[in-house]
Coordinates of C-alpha atoms in Angstrom, one line a residue:
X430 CA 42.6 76.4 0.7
X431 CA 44.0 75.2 -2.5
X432 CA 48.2 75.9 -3.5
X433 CA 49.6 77.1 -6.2
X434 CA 51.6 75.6 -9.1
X435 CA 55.3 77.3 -7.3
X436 CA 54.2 75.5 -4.2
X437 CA 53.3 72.5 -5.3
X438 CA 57.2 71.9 -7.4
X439 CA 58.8 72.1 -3.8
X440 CA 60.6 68.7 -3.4
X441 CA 58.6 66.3 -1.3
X442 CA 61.3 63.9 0.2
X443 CA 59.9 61.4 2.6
X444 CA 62.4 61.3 6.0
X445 CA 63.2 57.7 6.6
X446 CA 66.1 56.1 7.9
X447 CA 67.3 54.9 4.8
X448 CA 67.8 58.0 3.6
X449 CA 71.8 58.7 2.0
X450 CA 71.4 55.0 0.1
X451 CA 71.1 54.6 -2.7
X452 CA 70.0 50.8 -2.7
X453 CA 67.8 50.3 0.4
X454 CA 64.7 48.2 1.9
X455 CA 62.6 50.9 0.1
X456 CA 64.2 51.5 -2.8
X457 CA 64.4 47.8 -3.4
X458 CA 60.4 47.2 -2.6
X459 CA 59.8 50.4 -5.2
X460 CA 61.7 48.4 -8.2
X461 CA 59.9 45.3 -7.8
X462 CA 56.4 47.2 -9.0
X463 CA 58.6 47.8 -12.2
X464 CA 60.1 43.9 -12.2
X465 CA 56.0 43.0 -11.9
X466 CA 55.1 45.3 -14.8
X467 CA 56.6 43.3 -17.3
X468 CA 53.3 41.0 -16.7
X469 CA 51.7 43.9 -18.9
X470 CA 54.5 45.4 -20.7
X471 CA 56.1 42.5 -21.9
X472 CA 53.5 39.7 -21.9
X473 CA 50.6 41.0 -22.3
X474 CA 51.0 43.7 -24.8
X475 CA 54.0 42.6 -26.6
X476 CA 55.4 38.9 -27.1
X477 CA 52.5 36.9 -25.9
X478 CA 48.6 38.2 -25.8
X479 CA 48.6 40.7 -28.4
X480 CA 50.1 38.0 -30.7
X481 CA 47.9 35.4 -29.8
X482 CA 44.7 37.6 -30.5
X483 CA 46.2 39.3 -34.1
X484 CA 47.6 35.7 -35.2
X485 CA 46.1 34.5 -38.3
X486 CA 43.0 32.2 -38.0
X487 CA 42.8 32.3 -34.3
X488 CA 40.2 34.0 -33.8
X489 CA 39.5 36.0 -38.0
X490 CA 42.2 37.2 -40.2
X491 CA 45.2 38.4 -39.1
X492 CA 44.7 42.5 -40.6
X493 CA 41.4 42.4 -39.4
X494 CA 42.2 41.4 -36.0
X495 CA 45.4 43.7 -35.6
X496 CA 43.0 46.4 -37.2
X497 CA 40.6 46.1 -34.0
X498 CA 43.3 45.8 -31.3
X499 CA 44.8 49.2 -32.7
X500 CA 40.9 50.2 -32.5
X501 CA 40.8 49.4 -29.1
X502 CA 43.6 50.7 -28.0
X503 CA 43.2 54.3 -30.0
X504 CA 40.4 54.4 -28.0
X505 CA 42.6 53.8 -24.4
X506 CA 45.0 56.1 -25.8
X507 CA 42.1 59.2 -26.1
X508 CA 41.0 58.6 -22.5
X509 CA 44.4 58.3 -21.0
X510 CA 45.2 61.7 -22.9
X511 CA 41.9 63.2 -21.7
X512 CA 42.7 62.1 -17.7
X513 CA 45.9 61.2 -17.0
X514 CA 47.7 64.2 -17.0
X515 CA 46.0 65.2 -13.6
X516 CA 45.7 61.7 -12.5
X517 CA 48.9 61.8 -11.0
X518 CA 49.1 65.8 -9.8
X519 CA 45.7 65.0 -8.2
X520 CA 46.1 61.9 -5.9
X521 CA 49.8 63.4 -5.0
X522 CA 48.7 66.7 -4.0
X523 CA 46.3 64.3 -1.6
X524 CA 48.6 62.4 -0.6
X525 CA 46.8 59.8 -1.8
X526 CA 49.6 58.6 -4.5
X527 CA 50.3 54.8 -2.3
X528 CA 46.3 54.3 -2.5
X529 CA 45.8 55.0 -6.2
X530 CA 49.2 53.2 -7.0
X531 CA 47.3 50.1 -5.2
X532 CA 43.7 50.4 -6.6
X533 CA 45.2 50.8 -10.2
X534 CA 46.9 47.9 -10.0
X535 CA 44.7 45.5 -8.6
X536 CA 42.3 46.7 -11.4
X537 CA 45.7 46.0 -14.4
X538 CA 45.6 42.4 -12.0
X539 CA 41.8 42.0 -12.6
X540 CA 42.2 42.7 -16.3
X541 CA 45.5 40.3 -17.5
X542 CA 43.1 37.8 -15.3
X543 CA 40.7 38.7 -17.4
X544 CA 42.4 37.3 -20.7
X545 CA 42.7 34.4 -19.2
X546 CA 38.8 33.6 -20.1
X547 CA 39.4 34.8 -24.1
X548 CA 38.9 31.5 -26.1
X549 CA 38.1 31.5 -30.0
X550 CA 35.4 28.9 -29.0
X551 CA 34.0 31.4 -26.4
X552 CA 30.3 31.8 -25.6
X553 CA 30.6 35.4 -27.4
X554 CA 31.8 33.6 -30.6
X555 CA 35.3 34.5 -32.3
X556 CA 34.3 37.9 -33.0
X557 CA 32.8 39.2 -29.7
X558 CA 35.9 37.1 -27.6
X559 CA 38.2 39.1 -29.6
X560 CA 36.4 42.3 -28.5
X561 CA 36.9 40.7 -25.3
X562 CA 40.4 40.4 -25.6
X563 CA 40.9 44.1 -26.9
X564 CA 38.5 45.1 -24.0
X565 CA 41.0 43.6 -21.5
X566 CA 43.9 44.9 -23.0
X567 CA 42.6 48.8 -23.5
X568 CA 41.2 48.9 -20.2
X569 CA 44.2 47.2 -18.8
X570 CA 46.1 49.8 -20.3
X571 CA 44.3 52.9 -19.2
X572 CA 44.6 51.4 -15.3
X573 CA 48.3 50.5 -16.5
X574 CA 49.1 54.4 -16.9
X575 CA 47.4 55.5 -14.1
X576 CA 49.5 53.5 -12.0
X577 CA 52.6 54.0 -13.7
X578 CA 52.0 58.0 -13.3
X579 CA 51.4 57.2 -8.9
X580 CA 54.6 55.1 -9.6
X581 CA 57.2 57.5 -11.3
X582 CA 55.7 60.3 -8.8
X583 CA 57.5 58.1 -6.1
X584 CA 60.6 58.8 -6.9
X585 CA 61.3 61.9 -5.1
X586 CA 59.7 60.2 -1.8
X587 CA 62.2 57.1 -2.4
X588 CA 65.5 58.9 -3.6
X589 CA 67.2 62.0 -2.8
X590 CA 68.2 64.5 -5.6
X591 CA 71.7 63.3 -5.7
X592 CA 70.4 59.2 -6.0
X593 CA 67.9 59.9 -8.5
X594 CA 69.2 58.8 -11.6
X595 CA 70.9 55.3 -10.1
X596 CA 67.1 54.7 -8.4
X597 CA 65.4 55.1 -11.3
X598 CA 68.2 53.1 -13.0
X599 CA 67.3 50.3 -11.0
X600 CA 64.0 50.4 -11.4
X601 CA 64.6 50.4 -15.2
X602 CA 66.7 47.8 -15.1
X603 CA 64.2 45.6 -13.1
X604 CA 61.7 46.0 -15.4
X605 CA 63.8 44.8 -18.3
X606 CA 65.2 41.8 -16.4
X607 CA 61.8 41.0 -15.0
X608 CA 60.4 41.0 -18.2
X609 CA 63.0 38.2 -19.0
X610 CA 62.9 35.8 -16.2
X611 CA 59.0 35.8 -16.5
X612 CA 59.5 35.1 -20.6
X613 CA 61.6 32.4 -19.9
X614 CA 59.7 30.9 -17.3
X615 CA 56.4 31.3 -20.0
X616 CA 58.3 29.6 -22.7
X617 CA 60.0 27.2 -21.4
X618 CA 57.5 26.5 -19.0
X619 CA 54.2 26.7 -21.1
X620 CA 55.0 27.8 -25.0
X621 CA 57.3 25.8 -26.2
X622 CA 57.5 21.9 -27.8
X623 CA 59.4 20.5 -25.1
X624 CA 57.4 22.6 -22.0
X625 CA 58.0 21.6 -18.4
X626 CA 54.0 21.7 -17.9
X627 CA 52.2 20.1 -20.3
X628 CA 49.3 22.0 -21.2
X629 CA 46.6 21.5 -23.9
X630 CA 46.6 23.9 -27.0
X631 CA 43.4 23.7 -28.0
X632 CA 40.7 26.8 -27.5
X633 CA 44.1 28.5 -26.6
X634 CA 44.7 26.8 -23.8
X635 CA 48.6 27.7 -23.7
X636 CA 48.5 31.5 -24.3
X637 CA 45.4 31.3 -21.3
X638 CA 47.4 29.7 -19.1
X639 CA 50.3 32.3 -19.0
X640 CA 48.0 35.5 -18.8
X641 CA 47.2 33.4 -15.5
X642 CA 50.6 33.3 -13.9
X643 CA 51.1 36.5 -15.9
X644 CA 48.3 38.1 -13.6
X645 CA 49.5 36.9 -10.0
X646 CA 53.7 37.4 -11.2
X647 CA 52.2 41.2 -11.4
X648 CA 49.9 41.0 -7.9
X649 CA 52.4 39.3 -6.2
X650 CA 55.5 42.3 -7.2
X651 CA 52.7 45.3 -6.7
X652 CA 52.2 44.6 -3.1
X653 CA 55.4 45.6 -1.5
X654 CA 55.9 49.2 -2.2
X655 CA 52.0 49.7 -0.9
X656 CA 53.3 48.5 2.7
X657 CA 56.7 50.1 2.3
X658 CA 56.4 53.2 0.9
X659 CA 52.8 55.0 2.5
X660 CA 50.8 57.7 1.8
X661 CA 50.9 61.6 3.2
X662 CA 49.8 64.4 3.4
X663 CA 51.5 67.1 1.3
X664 CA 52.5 70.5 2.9
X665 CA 50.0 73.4 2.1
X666 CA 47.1 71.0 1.7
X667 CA 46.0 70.0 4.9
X668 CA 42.9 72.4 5.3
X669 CA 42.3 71.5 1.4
X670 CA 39.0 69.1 2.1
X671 CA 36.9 70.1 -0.1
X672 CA 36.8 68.0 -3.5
X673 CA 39.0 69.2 -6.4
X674 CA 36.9 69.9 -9.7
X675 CA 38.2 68.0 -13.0
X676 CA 38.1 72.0 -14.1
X677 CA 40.3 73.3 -11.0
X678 CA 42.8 70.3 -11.9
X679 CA 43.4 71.2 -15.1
X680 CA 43.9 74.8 -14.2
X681 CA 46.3 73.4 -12.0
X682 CA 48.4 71.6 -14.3
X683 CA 47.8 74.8 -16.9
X684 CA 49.4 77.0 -14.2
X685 CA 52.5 74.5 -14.2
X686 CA 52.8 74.5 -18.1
X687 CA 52.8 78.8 -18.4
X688 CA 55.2 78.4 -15.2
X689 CA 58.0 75.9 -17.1
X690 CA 57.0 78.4 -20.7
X691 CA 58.5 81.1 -18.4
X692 CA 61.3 79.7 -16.3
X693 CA 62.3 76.5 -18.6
X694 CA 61.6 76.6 -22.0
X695 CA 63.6 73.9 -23.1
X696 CA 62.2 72.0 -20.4
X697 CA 58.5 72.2 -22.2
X698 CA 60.1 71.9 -25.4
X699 CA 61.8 68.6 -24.4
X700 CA 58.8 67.1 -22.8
X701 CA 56.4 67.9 -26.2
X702 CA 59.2 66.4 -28.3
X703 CA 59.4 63.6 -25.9
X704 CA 56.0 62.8 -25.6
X705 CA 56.0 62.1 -29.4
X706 CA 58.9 59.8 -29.9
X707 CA 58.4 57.5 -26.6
X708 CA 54.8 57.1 -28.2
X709 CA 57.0 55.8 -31.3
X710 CA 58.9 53.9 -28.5
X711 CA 56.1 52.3 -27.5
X712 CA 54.5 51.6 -31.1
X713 CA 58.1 49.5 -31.5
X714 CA 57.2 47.6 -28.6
X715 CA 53.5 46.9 -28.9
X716 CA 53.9 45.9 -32.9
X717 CA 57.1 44.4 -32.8
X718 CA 55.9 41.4 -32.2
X719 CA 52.9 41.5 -34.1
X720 CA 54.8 42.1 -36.8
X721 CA 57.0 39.2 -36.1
X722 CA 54.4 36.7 -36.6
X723 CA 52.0 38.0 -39.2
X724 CA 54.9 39.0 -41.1
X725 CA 57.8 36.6 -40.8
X726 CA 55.9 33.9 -39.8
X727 CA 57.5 33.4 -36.3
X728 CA 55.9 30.6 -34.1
X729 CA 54.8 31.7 -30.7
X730 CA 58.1 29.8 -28.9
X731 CA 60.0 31.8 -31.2
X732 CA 58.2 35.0 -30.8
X733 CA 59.2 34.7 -26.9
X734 CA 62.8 33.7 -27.3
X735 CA 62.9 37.0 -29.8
X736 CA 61.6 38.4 -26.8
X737 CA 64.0 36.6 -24.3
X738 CA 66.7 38.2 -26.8
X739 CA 65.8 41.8 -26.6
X740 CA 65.5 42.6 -23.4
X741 CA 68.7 41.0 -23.3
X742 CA 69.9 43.4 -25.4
X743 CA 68.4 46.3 -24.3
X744 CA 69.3 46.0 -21.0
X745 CA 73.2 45.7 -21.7
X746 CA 72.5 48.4 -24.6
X747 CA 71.0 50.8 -21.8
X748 CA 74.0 50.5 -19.4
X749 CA 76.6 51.1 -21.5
X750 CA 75.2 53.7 -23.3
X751 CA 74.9 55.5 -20.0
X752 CA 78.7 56.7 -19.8
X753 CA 78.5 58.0 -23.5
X754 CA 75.4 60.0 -22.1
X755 CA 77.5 61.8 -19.4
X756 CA 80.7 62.1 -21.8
X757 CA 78.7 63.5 -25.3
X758 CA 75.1 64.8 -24.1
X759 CA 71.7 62.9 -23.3
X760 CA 70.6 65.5 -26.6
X761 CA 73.6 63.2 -29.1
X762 CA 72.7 60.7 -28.0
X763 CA 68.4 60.8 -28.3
X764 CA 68.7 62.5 -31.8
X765 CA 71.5 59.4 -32.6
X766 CA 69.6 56.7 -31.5
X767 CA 66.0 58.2 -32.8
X768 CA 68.0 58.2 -36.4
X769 CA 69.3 54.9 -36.1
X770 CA 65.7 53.6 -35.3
X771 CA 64.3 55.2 -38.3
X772 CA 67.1 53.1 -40.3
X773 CA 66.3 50.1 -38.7
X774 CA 62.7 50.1 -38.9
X775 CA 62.5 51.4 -42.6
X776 CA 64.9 48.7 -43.5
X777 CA 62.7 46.0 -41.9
X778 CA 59.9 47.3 -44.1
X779 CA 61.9 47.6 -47.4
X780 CA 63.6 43.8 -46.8
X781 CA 60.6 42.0 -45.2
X782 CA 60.6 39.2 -47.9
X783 CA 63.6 38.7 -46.8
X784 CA 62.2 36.4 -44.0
X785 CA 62.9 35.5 -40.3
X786 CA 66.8 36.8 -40.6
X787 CA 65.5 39.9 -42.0
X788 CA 63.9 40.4 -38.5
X789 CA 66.1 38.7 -36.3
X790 CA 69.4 41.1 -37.1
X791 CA 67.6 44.0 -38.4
X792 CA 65.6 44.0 -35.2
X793 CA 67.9 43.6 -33.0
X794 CA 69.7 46.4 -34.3
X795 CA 66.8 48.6 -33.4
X796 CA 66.5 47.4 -29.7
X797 CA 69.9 48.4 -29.1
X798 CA 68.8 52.1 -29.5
X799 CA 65.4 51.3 -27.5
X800 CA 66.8 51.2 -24.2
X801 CA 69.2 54.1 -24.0
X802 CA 66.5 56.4 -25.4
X803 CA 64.4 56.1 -22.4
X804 CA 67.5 56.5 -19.9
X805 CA 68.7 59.1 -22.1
X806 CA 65.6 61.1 -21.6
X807 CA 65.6 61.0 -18.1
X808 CA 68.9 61.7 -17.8
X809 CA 68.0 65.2 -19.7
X810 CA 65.2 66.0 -17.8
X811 CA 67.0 65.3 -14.9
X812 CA 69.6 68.2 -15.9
X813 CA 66.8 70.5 -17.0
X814 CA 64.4 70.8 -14.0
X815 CA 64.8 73.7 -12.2
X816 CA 66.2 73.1 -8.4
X817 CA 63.6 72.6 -6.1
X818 CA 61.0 71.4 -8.7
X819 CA 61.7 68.3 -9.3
X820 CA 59.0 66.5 -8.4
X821 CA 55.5 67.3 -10.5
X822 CA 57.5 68.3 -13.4
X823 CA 58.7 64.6 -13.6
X824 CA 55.3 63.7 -12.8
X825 CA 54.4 66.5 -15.7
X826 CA 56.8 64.2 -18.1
X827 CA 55.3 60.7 -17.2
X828 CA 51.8 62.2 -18.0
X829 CA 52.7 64.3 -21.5
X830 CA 53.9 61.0 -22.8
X831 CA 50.5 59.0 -21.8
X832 CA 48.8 62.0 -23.3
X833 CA 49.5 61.1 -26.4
X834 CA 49.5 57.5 -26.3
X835 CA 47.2 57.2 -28.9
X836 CA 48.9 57.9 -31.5
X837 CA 51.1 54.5 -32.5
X838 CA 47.9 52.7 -33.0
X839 CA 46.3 55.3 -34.8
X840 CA 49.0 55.5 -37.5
X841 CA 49.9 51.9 -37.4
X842 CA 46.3 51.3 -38.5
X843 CA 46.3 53.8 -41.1
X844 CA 49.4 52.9 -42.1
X845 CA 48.2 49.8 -42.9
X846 CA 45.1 50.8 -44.7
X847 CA 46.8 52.8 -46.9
X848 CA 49.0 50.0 -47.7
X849 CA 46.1 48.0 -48.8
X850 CA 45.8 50.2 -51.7
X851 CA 48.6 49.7 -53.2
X852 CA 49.2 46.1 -52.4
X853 CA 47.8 43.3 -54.9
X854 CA 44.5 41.9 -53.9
X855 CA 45.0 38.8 -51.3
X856 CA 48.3 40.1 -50.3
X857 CA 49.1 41.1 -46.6
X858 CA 49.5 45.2 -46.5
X859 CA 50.6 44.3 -42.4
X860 CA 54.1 45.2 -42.9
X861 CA 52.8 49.1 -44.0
X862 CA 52.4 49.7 -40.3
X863 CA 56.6 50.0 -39.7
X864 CA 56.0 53.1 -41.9
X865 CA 53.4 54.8 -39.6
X866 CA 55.6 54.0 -36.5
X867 CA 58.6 55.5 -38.5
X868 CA 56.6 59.2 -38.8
X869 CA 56.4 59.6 -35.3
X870 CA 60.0 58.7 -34.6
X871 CA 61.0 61.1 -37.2
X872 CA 58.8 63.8 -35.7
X873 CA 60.1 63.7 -32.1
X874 CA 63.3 63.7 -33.5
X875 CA 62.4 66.6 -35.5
X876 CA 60.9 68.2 -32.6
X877 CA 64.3 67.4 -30.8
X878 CA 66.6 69.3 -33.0
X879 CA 65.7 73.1 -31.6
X880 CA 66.0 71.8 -28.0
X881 CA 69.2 72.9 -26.5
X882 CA 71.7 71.1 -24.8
X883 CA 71.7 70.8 -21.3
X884 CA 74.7 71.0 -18.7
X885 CA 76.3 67.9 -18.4
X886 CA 78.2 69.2 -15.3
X887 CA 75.9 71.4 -12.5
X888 CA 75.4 72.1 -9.5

């Protein structure tokens, strides 16, 4: 027998004897899949493989190169809208959340090892080793979500109500200071002039090597939550054996949607408007550092350190920001830091022959407001769920935003073509795509405005 969309938003915490703490075995082994994720987030798509395969010469021109990543990874975005949203629901209505969470990791672990085999002077030639490269990173991407979606539906399993923001803090947190402890391990290790390991540059040697301790940093911080935190069977669903249709999924997840139209508007609202600007979010992230070295010219030592830098930043950013969230509104301070974003990015574009400072200041500005955009977005959510539903409808958030993951590299690319028209001949149109990252900022912001204000204070 199947269950129904009011059943399946009961809360689904796991009884262990580290419930009532808010840091705990568990809780600890759950963060350290987010301090492993920066293997992907951080290295693979941001400061270190996705530069190496867009950087001029390496392996063709730098706009044609960054115009087939964004090609590759429109694609990932379109199959990660088309499945993930009942990825998740799915394999935790099973009970099968702990399994998928391992299977799509080990595949992310197969693909970062993957890169570690894309040379210019590659047996497929420049070309197809690029395609190569993209390949690993779209398909990496697409197991990426999936994972993350059997991740974030954890929560509620490793934290009670009360602990939920602080756990998901932590995990937050880890990620960003993962990310830089494994940067600064990569650059001062591998990447820069006066590296601890000497390794040999040529073919692209360097960048190779750290997608290789890249993939096993991320194997070795997936595997504790798979012992620690195990699968179960979900109330209702015991005598459900037969195989769930794609069809009867999605009906499933419709039944949730018309369920939070009725009950919590503002809830749906907030998760549409959402899903567009951490898509912007995630455009910032993934051609931010592109950016940085087909535009302003920064080495690959220097496009780490930037990266070093910003997490930095964006961790301290995130934490303090979190008191003006519970004193002015999670809404104030989205709409605030969405705005100043805009600024930021638009001034980038209008200054970029201004050179490396142009960047450095200017884009530091923006990751200030990175950081406490995400946490303030949970932190709404958090107020707007409906008690005792708590846990797809978070799931329901962590899938609407994959959904539309496509969209960042989409305009980015256009963006960028329709620069070229308007650009003299033999002149770069790169820095166009800060303007297509820009609309979708302004339209989640846009799309935040009508949203109300939740209750800072409930019970």
């Amino acid at each position: 027998m199947g269950i129904s969309p009011m059943d399946s938003l009961q809360p689904r915490y796991d009884k262990e004897s580290t419930r009532g703490k808010v840091l705990n075995s568990t809780t600890f082994a759950w963060s350290l899949w987010d301090w492993g994720s920066a293997a992907f987030n951080a290295v693979a798509t941001t400061f270190v493989f996705s530069v190496y395969l867009t950087k001029d010469g390496v392996f063709m021109a730098k706009e044609d190169a960054t115009l087939r990543l964004s090609i590759g990874l429109t694609i990932a975005g379109i199959i990660i809208a088309l499945t993930a949203p009942i990825s998740g629901q799915r394999a935790d209505r099973k009970g099968k959340g702990t399994f998928w969470l391992g299977v799509n990791s080990f595949f992310v672990f197969l693909c970062l090892l993957g890169m570690v085999f894309v040379a210019p002077e590659g047996p497929l030639g420049a070309e197809g080793m690029l395609w190569l490269g993209v390949a690993c990173l779209g398909i990496g991407n697409i197991f990426f979500e999936f994972a993350s979606v059997n991740y974030n539906a954890m929560l509620s399993r490793v934290s009670e109500r009360k602990y939920m923001g602080r756990v998901s803090g932590l995990g937050w947190g880890m990620g960003y200071i993962g990310g830089i402890v494994l940067l600064i391990i990569l650059l001062y290790g591998f990447i820069s002039d006066n590296a601890l390991i000497e390794t040999s540059g040529e073919n692209g040697w360097t960048i190779r090597v750290c997608m290789l301790v890249a993939a096993f940093w991320f194997g070795a911080f997936a595997l504790p939550v798979l012992f620690k935190v195990r699968g179960r069977r979900v109330a209702g669903v015991e005598d459900d054996i037969a195989p769930e249709g794609i069809v009867d999924s999605y009906k499933h997840l419709w039944g949730t949607v018309k369920m939070l139209h009725k009950i919590a508007p503002d809830t749906l609202k907030f998760m549409i408007a959402s899903a567009i600007f951490r898509d912007g979010l995630a455009g910032v992230f993934t051609y931010g550092a592109i950016l940085a070295a087909t535009v302003f010219a920064f080495t690959d030592s220097e496009v780490v350190l930037f990266g070093v830098v910003a997490n930095v930043v964006a961790g301290i950013a995130t934490i303090a920001f979190g008191a003006l969230d519970d004193k002015i509104g999670p809404r104030k301070v989205i709409l605030g830091s969405l705005l100043s974003m805009i600024l930021c990015a638009m001034a980038v574009y209008f200054f970029h022959d201004g050179g490396k400072i142009v960047f450095w200041t200017v884009g530091m500005a923006l990751c200030v407001f990175v950081g406490p955009t995400q946490s303030a977005s949970r932190s709404y959510l958090g107020r707007l769920i409906p008690k005792g539903r708590e846990g797809e409808v978070f799931g329901l958030y962590a899938t609407t935003g994959r959904a539309v993951s496509f969209l960042a590299p989409a305009m980015f690319a256009l963006s960028v073509a329709l620069g070229k028209m308007f650009v003299p001949d033999g002149v770069s149109a790169q820095h166009w795509g800060i303007v297509g990252i820009s609309i979708i900022l302004l339209a989640g912001l846009l799309l935040m405005l009508p949203v109300k204000d939740p209750q800072l204070h409930s019970d």
